[in-house]
Amino acid sequence: METIPFAHYQESADYLAARLGDFRPEVLLILGSGLGYLADQMEEPLAVPYGDIPHFARSTAPGHAGRFVFGTLRGRRVAVMQGRFHYYEGYTFGQVTYPVRVVRLLGAETMIVTNAAGCVNLDWPAGTLMVMDDHIKLALDSPLRGENLPQFGPRFPDSSQVYTPTLRALAGQVAAEQGIPVEHGVYLYMPGPQYETPAEIRAARLLGADAVGMSTVPEAVVAGHAGMQVLGISLLTNMAAGILDTPLSEEEVLQSAAAGREKFSALVLGCLERMGSAGSALPG
Ligand code: HPA
């Protein structure tokens, strides 16, 4: 895997900076299945298709539009990714995480990332919202493999707090205030695209996972490397493989994502509104 040169990230960021005038995002919002419509609630939105941006990959997943929408949402200057890149689509981790670094170069200090995931924890029902307290990544590849770009962060970044404790606590607080039930748990990353086997889910549970999914972790690793605060929230759209008798399907996941989207978006918007400025700086 060839390291993407720093100049590419910078050229993408420079292009966006020129399109954005004085506007600079504080928060990067990566919205998973079914939540992209949040961008429709933005004030003075500016949409930029990924295809316009030098060095950008294009999104192919169904239900993913493939563009940034910049603007103000709940008083925060945000960059919303409508459409994201998944490893299972054939992108490298470098491509999957490319937008995170570009938006970091534009000045964003916080990332909120959402996803649909399977529920591994037998005490929770399908439809549970889960704040990601931590993750397990068994996939051997890493978005940070290859030459380190010190403009973003160190060679061997600490991973003991990828998901920012204050933001995890804030999400719990906002959920309690809004009467939205949430759990806190561990997300196991699987590259997909096949759903897991029942044996893999039993193994996931033994390893300490509460949820399993095919996104978010590469982006979180890269955001953490670049000193960003990260909040991850999962909607557990289905019980993971082997727990129920029914086979898993994308249809079930999308239907369940649609059913949960009101409480999911209320939680995300509430967190956005209440989060303070991160106050961190790009290292170097
Ligand atoms: N496994 C992996 N990814 C998923 C699942 C699942 O059960 N549900 C939604 N995304």
mmCIF file of C-alpha atoms and ligand atoms in Angstrom:
data_model
loop_
_atom_site.group_PDB
_atom_site.id
_atom_site.type_symbol
_atom_site.label_atom_id
_atom_site.label_comp_id
_atom_site.label_asym_id
_atom_site.label_seq_id
_atom_site.Cartn_x
_atom_site.Cartn_y
_atom_site.Cartn_z
ATOM 1 C CA MET A 1 0.000 0.000 0.000
ATOM 2 C CA GLU A 2 1.478 3.261 -1.070
ATOM 3 C CA THR A 3 1.298 6.168 1.330
ATOM 4 C CA ILE A 4 -0.816 9.019 0.011
ATOM 5 C CA PRO A 5 1.484 12.075 -0.117
ATOM 6 C CA PHE A 6 0.751 14.944 2.220
ATOM 7 C CA ALA A 7 0.526 17.258 -0.801
ATOM 8 C CA HIS A 8 -2.641 15.461 -1.968
ATOM 9 C CA TYR A 9 -4.444 16.123 1.292
ATOM 10 C CA GLN A 10 -3.261 19.718 1.173
ATOM 11 C CA GLU A 11 -4.417 20.202 -2.425
ATOM 12 C CA SER A 12 -7.861 18.824 -1.566
ATOM 13 C CA ALA A 13 -8.053 21.104 1.465
ATOM 14 C CA ASP A 14 -6.866 24.112 -0.544
ATOM 15 C CA TYR A 15 -9.543 23.457 -3.162
ATOM 16 C CA LEU A 16 -12.250 23.304 -0.499
ATOM 17 C CA ALA A 17 -10.884 26.353 1.300
ATOM 18 C CA ALA A 18 -11.204 28.324 -1.923
ATOM 19 C CA ARG A 19 -14.812 27.162 -2.365
ATOM 20 C CA LEU A 20 -15.631 27.949 1.260
ATOM 21 C CA GLY A 21 -14.419 31.553 1.446
ATOM 22 C CA ASP A 22 -14.198 32.486 5.141
ATOM 23 C CA PHE A 23 -16.111 29.432 6.335
ATOM 24 C CA ARG A 24 -14.120 26.804 8.215
ATOM 25 C CA PRO A 25 -15.738 23.703 9.752
ATOM 26 C CA GLU A 26 -15.303 22.974 13.466
ATOM 27 C CA VAL A 27 -16.892 19.548 13.366
ATOM 28 C CA LEU A 28 -16.786 16.737 10.825
ATOM 29 C CA LEU A 29 -20.022 14.748 10.786
ATOM 30 C CA ILE A 30 -19.884 11.353 9.105
ATOM 31 C CA LEU A 31 -23.411 10.068 8.870
ATOM 32 C CA GLY A 32 -24.116 6.389 8.361
ATOM 33 C CA SER A 33 -27.033 4.645 6.720
ATOM 34 C CA GLY A 34 -30.184 6.726 6.802
ATOM 35 C CA LEU A 35 -28.959 9.831 8.658
ATOM 36 C CA GLY A 36 -27.595 11.812 5.727
ATOM 37 C CA TYR A 37 -30.820 13.826 5.628
ATOM 38 C CA LEU A 38 -29.588 15.769 8.687
ATOM 39 C CA ALA A 39 -27.669 17.894 6.220
ATOM 40 C CA ASP A 40 -31.021 19.172 4.932
ATOM 41 C CA GLN A 41 -31.484 21.016 8.224
ATOM 42 C CA MET A 42 -28.363 23.103 7.760
ATOM 43 C CA GLU A 43 -28.359 26.843 7.448
ATOM 44 C CA GLU A 44 -26.797 28.242 4.266
ATOM 45 C CA PRO A 45 -25.533 24.883 3.066
ATOM 46 C CA LEU A 46 -22.849 24.611 0.444
ATOM 47 C CA ALA A 47 -22.712 21.197 -1.212
ATOM 48 C CA VAL A 48 -19.505 20.026 -2.850
ATOM 49 C CA PRO A 49 -19.630 16.683 -4.702
ATOM 50 C CA TYR A 50 -16.628 14.499 -3.948
ATOM 51 C CA GLY A 51 -16.008 14.304 -7.681
ATOM 52 C CA ASP A 52 -15.165 18.047 -7.741
ATOM 53 C CA ILE A 53 -12.373 17.680 -5.203
ATOM 54 C CA PRO A 54 -8.879 16.829 -6.429
ATOM 55 C CA HIS A 55 -7.664 13.361 -5.361
ATOM 56 C CA PHE A 56 -11.024 12.367 -3.874
ATOM 57 C CA ALA A 57 -12.571 8.926 -4.342
ATOM 58 C CA ARG A 58 -16.262 8.634 -5.240
ATOM 59 C CA SER A 59 -18.897 6.917 -3.124
ATOM 60 C CA THR A 60 -20.697 3.881 -4.568
ATOM 61 C CA ALA A 61 -22.789 2.553 -1.640
ATOM 62 C CA PRO A 62 -26.590 2.713 -2.002
ATOM 63 C CA GLY A 63 -28.228 5.488 0.033
ATOM 64 C CA HIS A 64 -24.993 7.484 0.084
ATOM 65 C CA ALA A 65 -24.981 10.680 -1.988
ATOM 66 C CA GLY A 66 -21.251 11.266 -2.250
ATOM 67 C CA ARG A 67 -20.787 14.879 -1.317
ATOM 68 C CA PHE A 68 -19.833 17.231 1.467
ATOM 69 C CA VAL A 69 -22.366 19.683 2.777
ATOM 70 C CA PHE A 70 -20.807 22.584 4.665
ATOM 71 C CA GLY A 71 -22.839 24.945 6.804
ATOM 72 C CA THR A 72 -24.162 25.655 10.268
ATOM 73 C CA LEU A 73 -26.107 23.067 12.208
ATOM 74 C CA ARG A 74 -27.296 23.766 15.775
ATOM 75 C CA GLY A 75 -24.909 26.685 15.993
ATOM 76 C CA ARG A 76 -21.841 24.703 14.941
ATOM 77 C CA ARG A 77 -19.914 25.067 11.737
ATOM 78 C CA VAL A 78 -19.949 21.574 10.287
ATOM 79 C CA ALA A 79 -18.743 19.558 7.341
ATOM 80 C CA VAL A 80 -21.255 16.774 6.756
ATOM 81 C CA MET A 81 -20.209 13.787 4.684
ATOM 82 C CA GLN A 82 -23.255 12.585 2.805
ATOM 83 C CA GLY A 83 -21.839 9.306 1.697
ATOM 84 C CA ARG A 84 -18.712 7.683 3.013
ATOM 85 C CA PHE A 85 -16.199 5.170 1.758
ATOM 86 C CA HIS A 86 -16.149 1.616 3.027
ATOM 87 C CA TYR A 87 -13.284 -0.843 2.802
ATOM 88 C CA TYR A 88 -15.683 -3.527 1.503
ATOM 89 C CA GLU A 89 -16.382 -1.385 -1.563
ATOM 90 C CA GLY A 90 -12.781 -1.908 -2.598
ATOM 91 C CA TYR A 91 -11.272 1.320 -1.319
ATOM 92 C CA THR A 92 -8.039 1.192 0.614
ATOM 93 C CA PHE A 93 -8.064 2.378 4.220
ATOM 94 C CA GLY A 94 -6.142 5.393 2.903
ATOM 95 C CA GLN A 95 -9.072 6.275 0.655
ATOM 96 C CA VAL A 96 -11.640 5.493 3.355
ATOM 97 C CA THR A 97 -10.010 7.916 5.753
ATOM 98 C CA TYR A 98 -8.872 10.528 3.235
ATOM 99 C CA PRO A 99 -11.740 12.965 3.939
ATOM 100 C CA VAL A 100 -11.001 12.963 7.666
ATOM 101 C CA ARG A 101 -7.516 14.316 7.108
ATOM 102 C CA VAL A 102 -8.715 16.855 4.567
ATOM 103 C CA VAL A 103 -11.336 18.241 6.941
ATOM 104 C CA ARG A 104 -8.742 18.210 9.714
ATOM 105 C CA LEU A 105 -6.554 20.408 7.529
ATOM 106 C CA LEU A 106 -9.521 22.779 7.171
ATOM 107 C CA GLY A 107 -9.390 23.176 10.940
ATOM 108 C CA ALA A 108 -12.008 20.755 12.295
ATOM 109 C CA GLU A 109 -11.087 19.535 15.766
ATOM 110 C CA THR A 110 -13.974 17.175 16.398
ATOM 111 C CA MET A 111 -15.520 14.277 14.510
ATOM 112 C CA ILE A 112 -18.952 12.818 15.128
ATOM 113 C CA VAL A 113 -19.434 9.537 13.331
ATOM 114 C CA THR A 114 -22.516 7.362 13.221
ATOM 115 C CA ASN A 115 -23.154 3.877 11.929
ATOM 116 C CA ALA A 116 -25.542 0.975 11.758
ATOM 117 C CA ALA A 117 -24.224 -2.091 13.539
ATOM 118 C CA GLY A 118 -25.286 -5.540 14.643
ATOM 119 C CA CYS A 119 -26.080 -6.110 18.304
ATOM 120 C CA VAL A 120 -23.782 -8.658 19.944
ATOM 121 C CA ASN A 121 -24.818 -7.966 23.544
ATOM 122 C CA LEU A 122 -27.602 -10.383 24.474
ATOM 123 C CA ASP A 123 -29.025 -8.017 27.099
ATOM 124 C CA TRP A 124 -29.928 -5.362 24.529
ATOM 125 C CA PRO A 125 -32.709 -5.409 21.931
ATOM 126 C CA ALA A 126 -32.357 -4.518 18.259
ATOM 127 C CA GLY A 127 -32.929 -0.777 17.898
ATOM 128 C CA THR A 128 -30.577 0.088 20.789
ATOM 129 C CA LEU A 129 -28.471 3.233 20.443
ATOM 130 C CA MET A 130 -24.896 2.717 21.619
ATOM 131 C CA VAL A 131 -22.255 5.298 22.398
ATOM 132 C CA MET A 132 -18.930 3.842 21.291
ATOM 133 C CA ASP A 133 -16.676 3.718 24.340
ATOM 134 C CA ASP A 134 -13.971 1.782 22.544
ATOM 135 C CA HIS A 135 -13.358 -0.487 19.603
ATOM 136 C CA ILE A 136 -11.648 -3.721 18.654
ATOM 137 C CA LYS A 137 -10.020 -3.885 15.248
ATOM 138 C CA LEU A 138 -8.949 -7.369 14.259
ATOM 139 C CA ALA A 139 -8.401 -6.438 10.606
ATOM 140 C CA LEU A 140 -4.662 -6.571 10.096
ATOM 141 C CA ASP A 141 -4.400 -3.554 7.825
ATOM 142 C CA SER A 142 -4.325 -0.063 9.329
ATOM 143 C CA PRO A 143 -5.008 3.324 7.768
ATOM 144 C CA LEU A 144 -1.764 4.430 9.419
ATOM 145 C CA ARG A 145 0.388 1.727 7.815
ATOM 146 C CA GLY A 146 3.091 3.077 5.513
ATOM 147 C CA GLU A 147 5.184 6.171 5.854
ATOM 148 C CA ASN A 148 3.989 8.277 8.786
ATOM 149 C CA LEU A 149 2.906 11.811 7.936
ATOM 150 C CA PRO A 150 4.041 13.752 11.003
ATOM 151 C CA GLN A 151 1.996 16.758 9.849
ATOM 152 C CA PHE A 152 -0.971 14.768 11.138
ATOM 153 C CA GLY A 153 0.413 12.868 14.116
ATOM 154 C CA PRO A 154 3.020 10.526 15.599
ATOM 155 C CA ARG A 155 4.290 7.207 14.226
ATOM 156 C CA PHE A 156 2.885 5.201 17.133
ATOM 157 C CA PRO A 157 -0.208 7.013 18.361
ATOM 158 C CA ASP A 158 -1.701 6.203 21.733
ATOM 159 C CA SER A 159 -5.102 4.539 21.375
ATOM 160 C CA SER A 160 -6.211 4.465 24.992
ATOM 161 C CA GLN A 161 -8.855 7.150 24.442
ATOM 162 C CA VAL A 162 -9.817 7.132 20.769
ATOM 163 C CA TYR A 163 -13.376 8.067 21.753
ATOM 164 C CA THR A 164 -13.177 11.236 23.810
ATOM 165 C CA PRO A 165 -14.366 10.600 27.378
ATOM 166 C CA THR A 166 -16.028 14.005 27.764
ATOM 167 C CA LEU A 167 -17.986 13.497 24.539
ATOM 168 C CA ARG A 168 -19.048 9.994 25.571
ATOM 169 C CA ALA A 169 -20.294 11.412 28.852
ATOM 170 C CA LEU A 170 -21.989 14.285 27.049
ATOM 171 C CA ALA A 171 -23.854 11.856 24.790
ATOM 172 C CA GLY A 172 -25.108 9.964 27.844
ATOM 173 C CA GLN A 173 -26.208 13.219 29.456
ATOM 174 C CA VAL A 174 -27.982 14.527 26.345
ATOM 175 C CA ALA A 175 -29.735 11.171 25.903
ATOM 176 C CA ALA A 176 -30.913 11.177 29.526
ATOM 177 C CA GLU A 177 -32.221 14.727 29.212
ATOM 178 C CA GLN A 178 -34.085 13.898 26.036
ATOM 179 C CA GLY A 179 -35.460 10.626 27.380
ATOM 180 C CA ILE A 180 -33.609 8.619 24.727
ATOM 181 C CA PRO A 181 -32.311 5.290 26.051
ATOM 182 C CA VAL A 182 -28.647 4.677 25.217
ATOM 183 C CA GLU A 183 -26.064 2.101 26.139
ATOM 184 C CA HIS A 184 -22.290 2.433 26.138
ATOM 185 C CA GLY A 185 -20.199 -0.310 24.620
ATOM 186 C CA VAL A 186 -17.440 -1.729 22.473
ATOM 187 C CA TYR A 187 -17.679 -1.904 18.676
ATOM 188 C CA LEU A 188 -15.879 -4.662 16.848
ATOM 189 C CA TYR A 189 -14.807 -3.731 13.341
ATOM 190 C CA MET A 190 -15.237 -6.365 10.646
ATOM 191 C CA PRO A 191 -14.254 -5.525 7.072
ATOM 192 C CA GLY A 192 -17.267 -7.263 5.466
ATOM 193 C CA PRO A 193 -19.097 -7.178 3.134
ATOM 194 C CA GLN A 194 -20.459 -10.544 4.242
ATOM 195 C CA TYR A 195 -22.212 -10.414 7.557
ATOM 196 C CA GLU A 196 -20.535 -12.413 10.293
ATOM 197 C CA THR A 197 -21.026 -16.096 10.991
ATOM 198 C CA PRO A 198 -22.672 -17.166 14.258
ATOM 199 C CA ALA A 199 -19.260 -18.468 15.405
ATOM 200 C CA GLU A 200 -17.676 -15.093 14.694
ATOM 201 C CA ILE A 201 -20.370 -13.414 16.764
ATOM 202 C CA ARG A 202 -19.805 -15.821 19.667
ATOM 203 C CA ALA A 203 -16.093 -15.031 19.391
ATOM 204 C CA ALA A 204 -16.862 -11.309 19.299
ATOM 205 C CA ARG A 205 -18.841 -11.639 22.527
ATOM 206 C CA LEU A 206 -16.012 -13.563 24.200
ATOM 207 C CA LEU A 207 -13.625 -10.798 23.154
ATOM 208 C CA GLY A 208 -15.776 -8.193 24.855
ATOM 209 C CA ALA A 209 -17.666 -6.683 21.930
ATOM 210 C CA ASP A 210 -21.198 -5.340 22.274
ATOM 211 C CA ALA A 211 -21.677 -4.450 18.617
ATOM 212 C CA VAL A 212 -20.209 -5.368 15.261
ATOM 213 C CA GLY A 213 -20.009 -3.305 12.099
ATOM 214 C CA MET A 214 -18.159 -2.510 8.891
ATOM 215 C CA SER A 215 -17.337 1.170 9.218
ATOM 216 C CA THR A 216 -16.202 3.987 11.527
ATOM 217 C CA VAL A 217 -13.079 2.441 13.063
ATOM 218 C CA PRO A 218 -10.656 3.400 10.251
ATOM 219 C CA GLU A 219 -11.926 6.980 10.375
ATOM 220 C CA ALA A 220 -11.696 7.033 14.176
ATOM 221 C CA VAL A 221 -8.092 5.765 14.094
ATOM 222 C CA VAL A 222 -7.075 8.497 11.652
ATOM 223 C CA ALA A 223 -8.969 11.211 13.527
ATOM 224 C CA GLY A 224 -7.339 10.128 16.782
ATOM 225 C CA HIS A 225 -3.916 10.143 15.135
ATOM 226 C CA ALA A 226 -4.520 13.733 14.044
ATOM 227 C CA GLY A 227 -5.489 14.827 17.546
ATOM 228 C CA MET A 228 -9.219 15.149 16.916
ATOM 229 C CA GLN A 229 -11.879 14.558 19.514
ATOM 230 C CA VAL A 230 -14.140 11.705 18.441
ATOM 231 C CA LEU A 231 -17.715 10.787 19.266
ATOM 232 C CA GLY A 232 -19.070 7.572 17.726
ATOM 233 C CA ILE A 233 -22.685 6.467 17.995
ATOM 234 C CA SER A 234 -24.099 3.197 16.663
ATOM 235 C CA LEU A 235 -27.658 2.246 15.959
ATOM 236 C CA LEU A 236 -27.853 -1.484 16.526
ATOM 237 C CA THR A 237 -30.233 -2.230 13.681
ATOM 238 C CA ASN A 238 -30.360 -6.003 14.097
ATOM 239 C CA MET A 239 -29.348 -8.773 16.425
ATOM 240 C CA ALA A 240 -26.022 -10.095 15.122
ATOM 241 C CA ALA A 241 -25.783 -13.411 13.281
ATOM 242 C CA GLY A 242 -26.914 -16.585 15.000
ATOM 243 C CA ILE A 243 -28.788 -14.872 17.855
ATOM 244 C CA LEU A 244 -32.158 -15.135 16.152
ATOM 245 C CA ASP A 245 -33.262 -17.730 13.625
ATOM 246 C CA THR A 246 -33.690 -15.258 10.776
ATOM 247 C CA PRO A 247 -30.912 -14.566 8.252
ATOM 248 C CA LEU A 248 -29.448 -11.062 8.150
ATOM 249 C CA SER A 249 -30.230 -8.786 5.238
ATOM 250 C CA GLU A 250 -29.403 -5.292 4.106
ATOM 251 C CA GLU A 251 -33.138 -4.659 3.845
ATOM 252 C CA GLU A 252 -33.628 -5.328 7.565
ATOM 253 C CA VAL A 253 -30.709 -3.046 8.396
ATOM 254 C CA LEU A 254 -32.024 -0.178 6.244
ATOM 255 C CA GLN A 255 -35.591 -0.540 7.547
ATOM 256 C CA SER A 256 -34.436 -0.575 11.123
ATOM 257 C CA ALA A 257 -32.139 2.413 10.469
ATOM 258 C CA ALA A 258 -35.142 4.335 9.115
ATOM 259 C CA ALA A 259 -37.239 3.354 12.154
ATOM 260 C CA GLY A 260 -34.567 4.602 14.570
ATOM 261 C CA ARG A 261 -33.586 7.759 12.779
ATOM 262 C CA GLU A 262 -35.695 10.228 14.821
ATOM 263 C CA LYS A 263 -34.093 9.399 18.154
ATOM 264 C CA PHE A 264 -30.718 8.916 16.504
ATOM 265 C CA SER A 265 -30.767 12.350 14.889
ATOM 266 C CA ALA A 266 -32.129 13.986 18.066
ATOM 267 C CA LEU A 267 -29.172 12.580 19.968
ATOM 268 C CA VAL A 268 -26.607 13.624 17.375
ATOM 269 C CA LEU A 269 -28.035 17.142 17.104
ATOM 270 C CA GLY A 270 -28.245 17.459 20.890
ATOM 271 C CA CYS A 271 -24.584 16.486 21.231
ATOM 272 C CA LEU A 272 -23.567 18.887 18.492
ATOM 273 C CA GLU A 273 -25.386 21.739 20.173
ATOM 274 C CA ARG A 274 -23.896 21.078 23.580
ATOM 275 C CA MET A 275 -20.295 20.283 22.748
ATOM 276 C CA GLY A 276 -17.719 22.918 23.567
ATOM 277 C CA SER A 277 -14.885 23.920 21.303
ATOM 278 C CA ALA A 278 -12.250 21.243 21.372
ATOM 279 C CA GLY A 279 -9.338 23.618 21.646
ATOM 280 C CA SER A 280 -6.764 21.203 20.253
ATOM 281 C CA ALA A 281 -4.282 22.098 17.570
ATOM 282 C CA LEU A 282 -2.688 20.182 14.744
ATOM 283 C CA PRO A 283 0.637 18.906 15.994
ATOM 284 C CA GLY A 284 3.820 20.151 14.315
HETATM 285 N N1 HPA B 1 -22.864 -6.933 11.084
HETATM 286 C C1 HPA B 1 -22.028 -6.072 10.482
HETATM 287 N N2 HPA B 1 -22.397 -4.868 10.079
HETATM 288 C C2 HPA B 1 -23.662 -4.503 10.295
HETATM 289 C C3 HPA B 1 -24.592 -5.339 10.915
HETATM 290 C C4 HPA B 1 -24.162 -6.633 11.330
HETATM 291 O O1 HPA B 1 -24.917 -7.432 11.892
HETATM 292 N N3 HPA B 1 -25.769 -4.661 10.973
HETATM 293 C C5 HPA B 1 -25.540 -3.434 10.419
HETATM 294 N N4 HPA B 1 -24.283 -3.330 10.005
#
